Coordinates of C-alpha atoms in Angstrom, one line a residue:
M1 CA -17.9 17.6 -11.1
T2 CA -17.7 13.6 -11.9
L3 CA -14.2 13.2 -10.8
E4 CA -14.8 15.4 -7.4
F5 CA -17.0 12.8 -6.1
T6 CA -15.6 10.2 -3.1
L7 CA -16.5 6.3 -3.7
S8 CA -19.5 6.9 -1.2
S9 CA -21.2 9.8 -2.5
A10 CA -20.7 8.7 -6.4
R11 CA -22.1 5.6 -4.9
D12 CA -25.1 7.6 -3.5
A13 CA -25.3 9.0 -6.9
L14 CA -25.1 6.1 -8.9
R15 CA -28.1 4.7 -6.5
A16 CA -29.8 7.7 -6.3
R17 CA -29.2 6.9 -10.5
R18 CA -27.9 11.1 -10.4
I19 CA -25.0 10.0 -12.4
S20 CA -24.7 6.6 -14.5
A21 CA -21.7 4.0 -13.9
R22 CA -20.7 4.6 -18.5
E23 CA -20.9 7.8 -17.5
L24 CA -18.2 7.7 -14.0
T25 CA -16.6 6.0 -16.1
E26 CA -16.4 7.4 -19.4
A27 CA -14.1 11.0 -17.1
H28 CA -12.0 8.7 -15.4
L29 CA -11.1 7.4 -18.2
A30 CA -10.9 10.3 -20.0
A31 CA -8.4 12.0 -16.8
I32 CA -6.4 9.1 -17.8
T33 CA -5.9 9.9 -21.9
A34 CA -4.8 13.6 -20.3
L35 CA -2.4 12.3 -17.3
E36 CA -1.2 9.3 -17.4
P37 CA 1.4 10.8 -20.1
E38 CA 3.1 13.5 -16.9
L39 CA 2.2 10.5 -14.4
H40 CA 3.1 7.3 -15.9
A41 CA 0.1 6.1 -13.2
Y42 CA -0.6 3.2 -14.8
I43 CA 1.0 -0.2 -16.8
T44 CA -1.9 -0.6 -18.9
V45 CA -5.7 0.7 -18.7
T46 CA -8.5 -1.1 -19.8
P47 CA -10.5 1.2 -21.4
E48 CA -13.3 -2.0 -23.4
L49 CA -13.5 -4.2 -20.4
A50 CA -13.9 -1.1 -17.8
L51 CA -17.0 -0.2 -19.7
A52 CA -18.2 -3.2 -20.0
Q53 CA -18.6 -3.6 -16.7
A54 CA -19.7 -0.2 -16.1
D55 CA -22.7 -1.3 -18.5
A56 CA -23.3 -4.1 -16.5
A57 CA -23.4 -2.6 -13.0
D58 CA -25.7 0.4 -15.1
A59 CA -27.7 -3.0 -15.6
A60 CA -27.9 -4.6 -12.2
I61 CA -27.9 -0.4 -10.1
A62 CA -31.0 -0.7 -12.8
R63 CA -32.4 -3.8 -11.3
G64 CA -31.7 -3.3 -7.9
E65 CA -29.5 -5.9 -7.5
G66 CA -26.1 -3.3 -7.8
G67 CA -23.9 -4.3 -5.2
P68 CA -21.1 -2.7 -2.5
L69 CA -18.9 -1.5 -5.0
A70 CA -21.5 -1.4 -8.2
G71 CA -20.0 0.9 -10.4
L72 CA -16.8 2.0 -9.3
P73 CA -14.4 3.2 -10.7
M74 CA -11.3 1.5 -9.4
A75 CA -7.6 0.8 -10.3
I76 CA -5.8 -2.2 -9.4
K77 CA -2.2 -2.6 -8.6
D78 CA -0.1 -4.7 -11.2
L79 CA 0.9 -7.4 -8.5
F80 CA -2.7 -8.7 -8.8
C81 CA -3.4 -11.5 -11.0
T82 CA -6.5 -10.6 -12.6
K83 CA -8.0 -13.3 -15.3
G84 CA -7.7 -12.5 -18.9
V85 CA -5.7 -8.8 -18.0
R86 CA -1.4 -8.6 -17.9
T87 CA 0.6 -8.7 -15.0
T88 CA 4.1 -7.7 -14.6
A89 CA 4.9 -6.8 -10.7
A90 CA 6.5 -3.8 -12.6
S91 CA 8.7 -6.2 -14.5
R92 CA 10.4 -7.6 -17.1
I93 CA 10.4 -11.6 -16.1
L94 CA 6.5 -10.8 -15.7
E95 CA 6.4 -8.2 -19.1
P96 CA 4.2 -11.7 -21.2
F97 CA 2.6 -12.8 -18.6
V98 CA -2.0 -13.5 -18.7
P99 CA -3.3 -14.7 -15.5
P100 CA -6.3 -18.0 -16.1
Y101 CA -7.6 -17.1 -13.1
E102 CA -8.4 -13.5 -10.7
S103 CA -6.7 -13.1 -7.8
T104 CA -9.0 -13.8 -4.9
V105 CA -9.3 -9.8 -3.6
T106 CA -10.2 -8.6 -7.1
A107 CA -12.1 -11.4 -7.5
N108 CA -14.5 -10.0 -4.5
M109 CA -14.2 -6.5 -5.8
L110 CA -15.7 -7.6 -9.0
R111 CA -18.1 -9.7 -7.0
D112 CA -19.4 -6.4 -5.7
G113 CA -20.1 -5.0 -8.9
A114 CA -16.4 -2.5 -9.1
V115 CA -15.1 -1.5 -12.1
F116 CA -11.4 -1.7 -13.4
L117 CA -9.9 1.1 -15.2
G118 CA -6.0 -0.8 -15.5
K119 CA -2.8 -1.9 -13.8
T120 CA -0.9 0.4 -11.5
N121 CA 2.6 1.2 -11.9
L122 CA 5.0 -0.4 -8.6
D123 CA 8.3 -1.0 -7.8
E124 CA 9.6 -3.6 -9.5
F125 CA 8.1 -7.0 -7.7
A126 CA 6.6 -4.4 -4.9
M127 CA 10.8 -3.8 -3.9
G128 CA 10.8 0.3 -3.6
S129 CA 10.0 3.7 -1.7
S130 CA 10.0 5.6 -4.3
T131 CA 8.4 4.0 -7.8
T132 CA 10.4 4.4 -8.9
T133 CA 12.6 0.1 -9.0
S134 CA 10.5 -0.5 -12.2
A135 CA 10.8 -2.3 -15.7
F136 CA 8.1 -0.2 -17.8
G137 CA 9.3 4.1 -16.4
A138 CA 8.6 5.5 -13.1
T139 CA 6.1 6.7 -11.9
I140 CA 5.3 10.8 -11.2
N141 CA 3.7 12.3 -7.9
P142 CA 1.1 14.6 -9.2
W143 CA 2.1 17.4 -6.3
Q144 CA 4.8 20.1 -6.7
R145 CA 6.8 21.8 -4.7
R146 CA 5.5 25.5 -4.3
G147 CA 7.6 27.6 -6.9
A148 CA 9.0 24.5 -8.2
N149 CA 9.4 22.2 -11.1
T150 CA 11.4 19.0 -8.9
Q151 CA 9.6 16.0 -9.6
L152 CA 8.5 14.1 -7.1
V153 CA 8.0 10.7 -6.7
P154 CA 4.6 9.6 -4.8
G155 CA 6.5 6.8 -2.9
G156 CA 6.2 3.0 -2.9
S157 CA 6.2 0.6 -3.6
S158 CA 2.4 0.6 -4.8
G159 CA 2.8 4.5 -6.1
G160 CA 1.3 4.4 -8.8
S161 CA -1.9 3.2 -7.2
A162 CA -1.7 6.3 -4.5
A163 CA -0.8 8.9 -7.4
A164 CA -3.6 7.5 -9.6
V165 CA -6.5 8.1 -6.6
A166 CA -4.9 11.9 -6.1
A167 CA -5.2 12.8 -9.6
G168 CA -8.5 11.3 -10.1
M169 CA -7.2 9.0 -12.4
A170 CA -8.8 6.4 -10.5
L171 CA -11.5 6.8 -7.5
A172 CA -9.8 3.6 -5.1
S173 CA -6.9 1.7 -5.2
T174 CA -6.0 -2.0 -4.2
G175 CA -2.1 -2.3 -2.9
T176 CA 0.2 -3.6 -0.6
D177 CA 1.2 -3.6 2.2
T178 CA 5.4 -5.6 3.1
G179 CA 6.4 -2.1 4.8
G180 CA 4.8 0.4 4.7
S181 CA 4.3 0.4 0.7
I182 CA 0.4 1.6 1.4
R183 CA 1.0 3.8 4.1
Q184 CA 3.6 5.9 2.7
P185 CA 2.3 6.6 -0.6
A186 CA -1.2 7.6 0.9
S187 CA 1.1 10.5 3.1
F188 CA 3.7 11.5 0.2
C189 CA 0.0 11.5 -2.3
G190 CA -2.0 13.1 0.3
I191 CA -4.7 10.5 0.4
V192 CA -6.3 7.8 3.1
G193 CA -3.7 4.2 2.4
M194 CA -5.7 1.1 4.7
K195 CA -2.9 -2.0 6.3
P196 CA -5.2 -4.7 7.9
T197 CA -3.7 -7.0 9.7
Y198 CA -1.9 -10.2 8.4
G199 CA -4.3 -12.3 7.2
R200 CA -7.5 -9.5 7.4
C201 CA -6.4 -10.3 2.6
S202 CA -6.0 -13.4 0.9
R203 CA -2.6 -13.6 -1.1
W204 CA -4.1 -15.7 -3.4
G205 CA -3.5 -14.8 -6.6
V206 CA -0.8 -11.6 -5.4
V207 CA 2.8 -12.1 -6.7
A208 CA 4.9 -12.6 -2.9
F209 CA 7.7 -10.8 -2.1
A210 CA 8.0 -11.8 1.2
S211 CA 5.6 -14.4 2.5
S212 CA 5.2 -13.4 6.1
L213 CA 4.8 -9.7 5.2
D214 CA 3.0 -9.0 2.0
Q215 CA -1.1 -7.5 3.1
P216 CA -3.4 -6.1 0.4
G217 CA -5.3 -3.1 1.0
P218 CA -7.5 0.3 0.4
F219 CA -6.6 4.0 -0.9
A220 CA -9.0 6.3 -1.6
R221 CA -9.4 9.8 -0.5
T222 CA -11.1 9.5 2.7
V223 CA -11.3 7.1 5.9
E224 CA -14.7 6.1 5.1
D225 CA -13.8 5.5 1.5
T226 CA -11.7 2.7 2.3
A227 CA -13.3 1.5 4.8
I228 CA -15.5 0.4 2.0
L229 CA -13.5 -0.9 0.1
L230 CA -12.4 -2.6 2.8
G231 CA -15.5 -4.7 3.3
S232 CA -14.9 -5.6 0.0
M233 CA -11.5 -7.1 0.4
A234 CA -11.1 -8.5 3.2
G235 CA -12.2 -12.2 4.2
H236 CA -11.4 -15.6 4.7
D237 CA -9.9 -18.4 1.7
P238 CA -9.3 -21.6 1.9
K239 CA -6.4 -20.8 -1.1
D240 CA -4.3 -19.1 1.1
S241 CA -3.3 -21.3 4.4
T242 CA -2.7 -17.2 6.3
S243 CA -5.9 -16.0 5.8
V244 CA -7.8 -15.8 9.1
N245 CA -11.2 -16.9 9.4
R246 CA -13.4 -14.4 10.8
P247 CA -17.0 -12.4 10.5
V248 CA -15.5 -9.0 8.4
P249 CA -16.9 -5.7 10.5
D250 CA -19.0 -2.4 8.5
Y251 CA -15.9 -0.8 8.6
A252 CA -17.6 2.0 7.6
A253 CA -20.4 2.1 10.5
A254 CA -16.5 2.1 13.0
C255 CA -16.1 5.7 11.7
R256 CA -18.6 7.3 12.9
R257 CA -17.8 6.0 16.4
G258 CA -15.4 8.8 18.0
V259 CA -12.5 8.2 20.2
K260 CA -14.5 9.6 22.5
G261 CA -13.1 7.6 26.3
L262 CA -9.6 5.6 23.9
R263 CA -6.5 5.5 25.2
I264 CA -4.7 6.8 22.6
G265 CA -0.6 5.6 22.6
I266 CA 2.3 8.5 21.9
P267 CA 5.4 5.6 21.2
R268 CA 8.8 7.6 22.5
E269 CA 10.9 6.1 20.5
Y270 CA 8.7 7.0 17.2
H271 CA 10.8 10.8 18.0
A272 CA 13.7 9.4 16.1
E273 CA 16.6 11.0 14.8
G274 CA 16.4 13.4 11.8
V275 CA 12.3 13.8 11.8
S276 CA 11.5 17.0 10.7
S277 CA 10.5 19.4 13.6
E278 CA 7.7 20.2 10.9
I279 CA 6.3 16.8 11.0
E280 CA 6.6 16.8 14.6
A281 CA 4.6 19.5 15.2
L282 CA 2.8 18.5 13.1
W283 CA 2.2 14.6 15.4
T284 CA 2.2 17.2 18.2
Q285 CA -1.0 19.3 16.9
G286 CA -2.5 15.4 16.2
I287 CA -1.9 14.3 19.5
A288 CA -4.3 17.5 21.2
W289 CA -6.4 16.5 17.9
L290 CA -7.8 12.7 19.9
R291 CA -7.2 15.3 23.5
D292 CA -9.5 17.5 21.7
A293 CA -12.2 14.7 20.0
G294 CA -12.0 12.7 23.7
A295 CA -9.6 10.9 24.3
E296 CA -6.9 10.2 26.3
I297 CA -3.8 10.5 26.2
V298 CA -0.8 7.6 27.2
D299 CA 2.9 8.2 26.7
V300 CA 4.3 3.9 26.0
S301 CA 7.7 2.8 24.7
L302 CA 8.2 0.6 21.8
P303 CA 11.8 -0.1 22.9
H304 CA 13.0 -2.9 20.1
T305 CA 11.5 -0.6 17.6
K306 CA 15.2 0.8 16.5
Y307 CA 15.9 -2.4 14.9
G308 CA 13.0 -2.6 13.8
L309 CA 14.4 -1.5 9.8
A310 CA 17.8 -3.6 9.5
T311 CA 15.5 -7.0 11.0
Y312 CA 13.0 -6.1 8.3
Y313 CA 16.4 -6.2 5.6
I314 CA 17.4 -9.1 6.5
V315 CA 13.2 -11.0 7.0
A316 CA 12.1 -9.7 3.6
P317 CA 14.9 -9.8 1.1
A318 CA 15.7 -14.2 2.4
E319 CA 11.7 -14.7 1.6
A320 CA 12.2 -12.9 -1.6
S321 CA 15.0 -14.8 -1.7
S322 CA 13.5 -18.0 -1.5
N323 CA 10.2 -16.8 -3.8
L324 CA 11.3 -15.2 -6.6
A325 CA 13.4 -18.1 -7.1
R326 CA 10.8 -19.6 -9.2
Y327 CA 11.5 -17.1 -12.2
D328 CA 13.7 -19.3 -13.8
G329 CA 12.5 -19.4 -17.8
V330 CA 11.3 -22.8 -17.6
R331 CA 7.0 -22.0 -16.8
F332 CA 5.2 -18.4 -17.2
G333 CA 7.2 -15.8 -18.3
L334 CA 10.4 -14.3 -20.0
R335 CA 12.4 -17.2 -21.4
V336 CA 15.8 -16.3 -23.0
P337 CA 17.0 -18.5 -25.6
A338 CA 20.1 -19.9 -24.3
N339 CA 22.8 -23.6 -24.9
D340 CA 21.7 -25.2 -21.3
L341 CA 19.7 -25.3 -18.4
T342 CA 21.6 -23.4 -16.8
D343 CA 22.7 -20.3 -19.2
L344 CA 18.3 -20.5 -19.4
Y345 CA 18.4 -20.1 -15.7
E346 CA 21.3 -17.0 -15.5
E347 CA 20.0 -15.4 -19.0
T348 CA 16.5 -15.3 -18.1
R349 CA 17.1 -13.9 -14.7
A350 CA 19.4 -11.7 -15.3
A351 CA 17.3 -9.6 -18.6
G352 CA 14.5 -10.5 -16.5
F353 CA 15.4 -8.5 -13.0
G354 CA 16.8 -4.6 -12.2
P355 CA 19.1 -3.6 -10.3
E356 CA 16.8 -3.4 -7.4
V357 CA 15.8 -7.1 -7.3
R358 CA 19.1 -8.6 -8.0
R359 CA 20.8 -6.6 -4.9
R360 CA 17.4 -8.4 -3.0
I361 CA 18.1 -11.8 -4.0
L362 CA 21.7 -11.3 -2.8
I363 CA 21.1 -10.0 0.1
G364 CA 18.4 -12.2 0.8
T365 CA 20.6 -15.5 -0.5
Y366 CA 24.1 -14.3 1.5
V367 CA 21.7 -14.3 4.9
L368 CA 20.0 -17.7 3.8
S369 CA 23.9 -19.6 3.1
A370 CA 25.6 -22.1 5.3
G371 CA 27.3 -20.1 8.4
Y372 CA 25.2 -17.1 7.9
Y373 CA 21.8 -18.2 8.8
D374 CA 22.3 -18.1 12.7
A375 CA 24.4 -15.3 12.6
Y376 CA 21.6 -13.1 10.0
Y377 CA 17.7 -14.5 9.6
L378 CA 17.8 -16.6 12.6
K379 CA 18.8 -13.3 14.8
A380 CA 16.5 -11.8 13.2
Q381 CA 13.1 -13.5 13.7
K382 CA 14.3 -13.6 17.3
V383 CA 14.0 -9.7 17.4
R384 CA 11.4 -9.4 15.3
A385 CA 9.4 -11.8 17.9
L386 CA 10.6 -8.9 20.8
I387 CA 8.9 -6.1 18.4
L388 CA 5.7 -8.5 18.5
R389 CA 6.0 -8.1 22.0
D390 CA 6.4 -4.5 22.1
F391 CA 3.5 -4.0 20.3
T392 CA 1.1 -6.8 22.5
Q393 CA 2.4 -5.0 25.3
A394 CA 1.6 -1.7 24.6
F395 CA -1.6 -2.1 22.9
E396 CA -3.0 -4.3 27.5
R397 CA -2.5 0.4 28.7
V398 CA -3.5 1.2 25.5
D399 CA -6.9 1.0 21.7
A400 CA -3.9 2.4 19.3
L401 CA -1.1 4.8 18.9
L402 CA -0.3 7.4 16.6
T403 CA 2.5 8.7 14.7
P404 CA 3.9 10.0 11.6
T405 CA 3.9 7.8 8.6
A406 CA 7.3 8.6 7.4
P407 CA 10.1 11.1 7.9
S408 CA 10.0 13.7 5.5
A409 CA 7.7 14.6 2.4
A410 CA 7.8 13.2 -0.9
F411 CA 11.1 13.7 -2.1
G412 CA 12.3 14.3 -5.8
L413 CA 13.4 11.9 -8.5
G414 CA 16.4 10.3 -8.8
E415 CA 17.2 12.4 -5.2
K416 CA 18.3 8.7 -3.5
S417 CA 18.2 6.5 -6.0
D418 CA 22.3 5.9 -5.0
D419 CA 21.6 5.7 -1.6
P420 CA 20.2 2.7 -0.9
V421 CA 20.5 2.9 2.9
Q422 CA 19.0 6.1 2.5
M423 CA 16.1 5.1 0.8
Y424 CA 15.5 2.5 2.9
L425 CA 15.3 4.8 5.4
N426 CA 11.8 5.9 4.2
D427 CA 10.2 2.5 6.1
V428 CA 11.1 3.7 9.5
F429 CA 8.1 5.1 11.0
T430 CA 5.8 1.8 8.6
V431 CA 8.0 -1.1 9.2
P432 CA 8.3 -1.9 12.4
A433 CA 4.2 -2.5 12.3
S434 CA 4.9 -4.9 9.2
M435 CA 6.6 -7.0 11.3
A436 CA 4.0 -7.1 14.4
G437 CA 1.5 -7.9 11.4
V438 CA -0.7 -4.8 13.5
P439 CA -2.8 -3.1 11.1
G440 CA -2.4 0.7 10.1
I441 CA -3.9 3.5 8.8
S442 CA -1.8 6.8 7.2
V443 CA -4.2 10.6 6.6
P444 CA -3.5 13.1 5.6
A445 CA -3.2 15.7 8.5
G446 CA -0.8 19.0 6.8
L447 CA 1.4 20.0 4.5
D448 CA 5.1 21.3 4.9
A449 CA 6.3 24.5 4.5
D450 CA 6.6 24.0 0.0
G451 CA 3.1 22.8 0.2
L452 CA 3.4 19.1 0.1
P453 CA 1.4 17.0 2.4
L454 CA 2.3 14.7 5.1
G455 CA 0.3 12.0 6.6
L456 CA -0.2 10.7 10.9
Q457 CA -0.1 7.0 10.6
V458 CA -3.0 5.0 13.2
L459 CA -2.2 1.3 14.5
G460 CA -4.1 -0.8 15.9
R461 CA -4.7 -4.0 18.0
H462 CA -5.1 -7.8 15.3
F463 CA -8.2 -7.8 13.5
D464 CA -8.3 -4.3 15.6
E465 CA -9.3 -2.2 12.1
E466 CA -13.0 -0.6 13.4
T467 CA -10.8 1.6 16.2
V468 CA -8.2 2.5 13.1
F469 CA -11.3 3.1 11.3
A470 CA -12.8 5.4 14.1
V471 CA -9.0 7.2 15.2
G472 CA -7.9 8.1 11.6
A473 CA -11.7 9.5 11.3
A474 CA -11.9 11.4 14.2
L475 CA -8.0 12.9 12.6
E476 CA -9.5 13.9 9.3
A477 CA -12.0 15.8 10.4
A478 CA -10.4 17.6 13.3
A479 CA -7.4 18.2 10.2
G480 CA -9.7 19.3 7.5
F481 CA -7.3 18.2 4.7
S482 CA -9.1 19.4 2.1
A483 CA -5.0 20.5 -0.3
K484 CA -4.9 19.0 -4.5
P485 CA -2.6 18.5 -6.2
A486 CA -1.5 21.5 -8.8
I487 CA -2.4 19.0 -11.2
C488 CA -5.6 18.6 -10.4
M489 CA -6.5 22.8 -10.1
E490 CA -5.3 23.3 -13.4
A491 CA -8.1 20.8 -14.3
G492 CA -10.3 22.3 -12.7
R493 CA -11.1 19.0 -10.1

């Protein structure tokens, strides 16, 4: 029963003293011990630290001083720097790195009393859609196809965080979303994942992939739980020049608003080629649910959506090429002995970076190089402005947009590893919102014929996460999604 809690119900139980933070933490650590060999959701587990934080939370609750996350066991994507705890970005080049500082997002969570169970697996430097490019091995989705034993990917890049929550190895977790790396894993793992507006959460202390796109956000089992966690994660940070100085609303309260009177846009361009009939049917059902809840459905157009993926795979690798230049074997992380400075750079980066990271660095360096900057990078930035304009114009007519989250359910381990283009197409529905910087949430809404979860995506105006949560909560209530992965049912959870 301990692992059946949501974030909200666990918080209520802790405050009512029906359970202690230590008991809750011990139960999740036991789940990690039991399931980690099979799922590999974590890179680093910190039981001693977690129990110490749980005891501190129990003491604070006893004094009536516990913060909004007091005693709640969380998992942290291993892209967030955590003081005194190894932070690898799932890369050999950062394998020995132990930060002497705490990221702003995790510091905010610790301020509010959260318990950190450990650091979760991801695609190396957040570059991937499957959590198979990690230098520490792939994470396995706790879900399986009905009647089959094929191992499935949890999505990416935040697949470890999503798998940990879906399997009961954490109440909630943090992720980062650059082109869909929170929303797509949430869909694949049957949980809720929220990408806030760019600038809503500080990027300070988060290992950078693409600085104009990266945005931290929460995973949890319910829309309300993600709202609670985002309330702690968000906030202005003077250390991050892209952090926006705006008040953080009561997101949890917004989940109870309902959608009566809201105008919900349905972008015609998301009826994309290759999308399964099951996802189209679920999207149609989602439209009906919102209409029945009192929303008005409006057809809208986002004409530059078809260029979103191509634009993303120019802009993101270009920024990655620049950001990853700092990993040179000189200042921190891996250092391969060499005869001279040039060899030091080459040997360290060759040994430290995996194939996908090297591929994106090469693409990014190419599009930024003399003679190609105007043809590729500059043109991509112009198209990005058009994508943003599409969203801005759509939100003049509607309050939120409803789309599928991903073009398929979770696929098998290794099924797309030999075809980078097919892998990149997993982000076709999530990338445009990232290019525009608008908030989005993925809500589990149904199962496909193989018994795998499918998600619906809600997108909103800049800094209007409240409406996104309201629509997401209405979808959640109508869908009544209660399915669990087989691994949880076998464990009696």
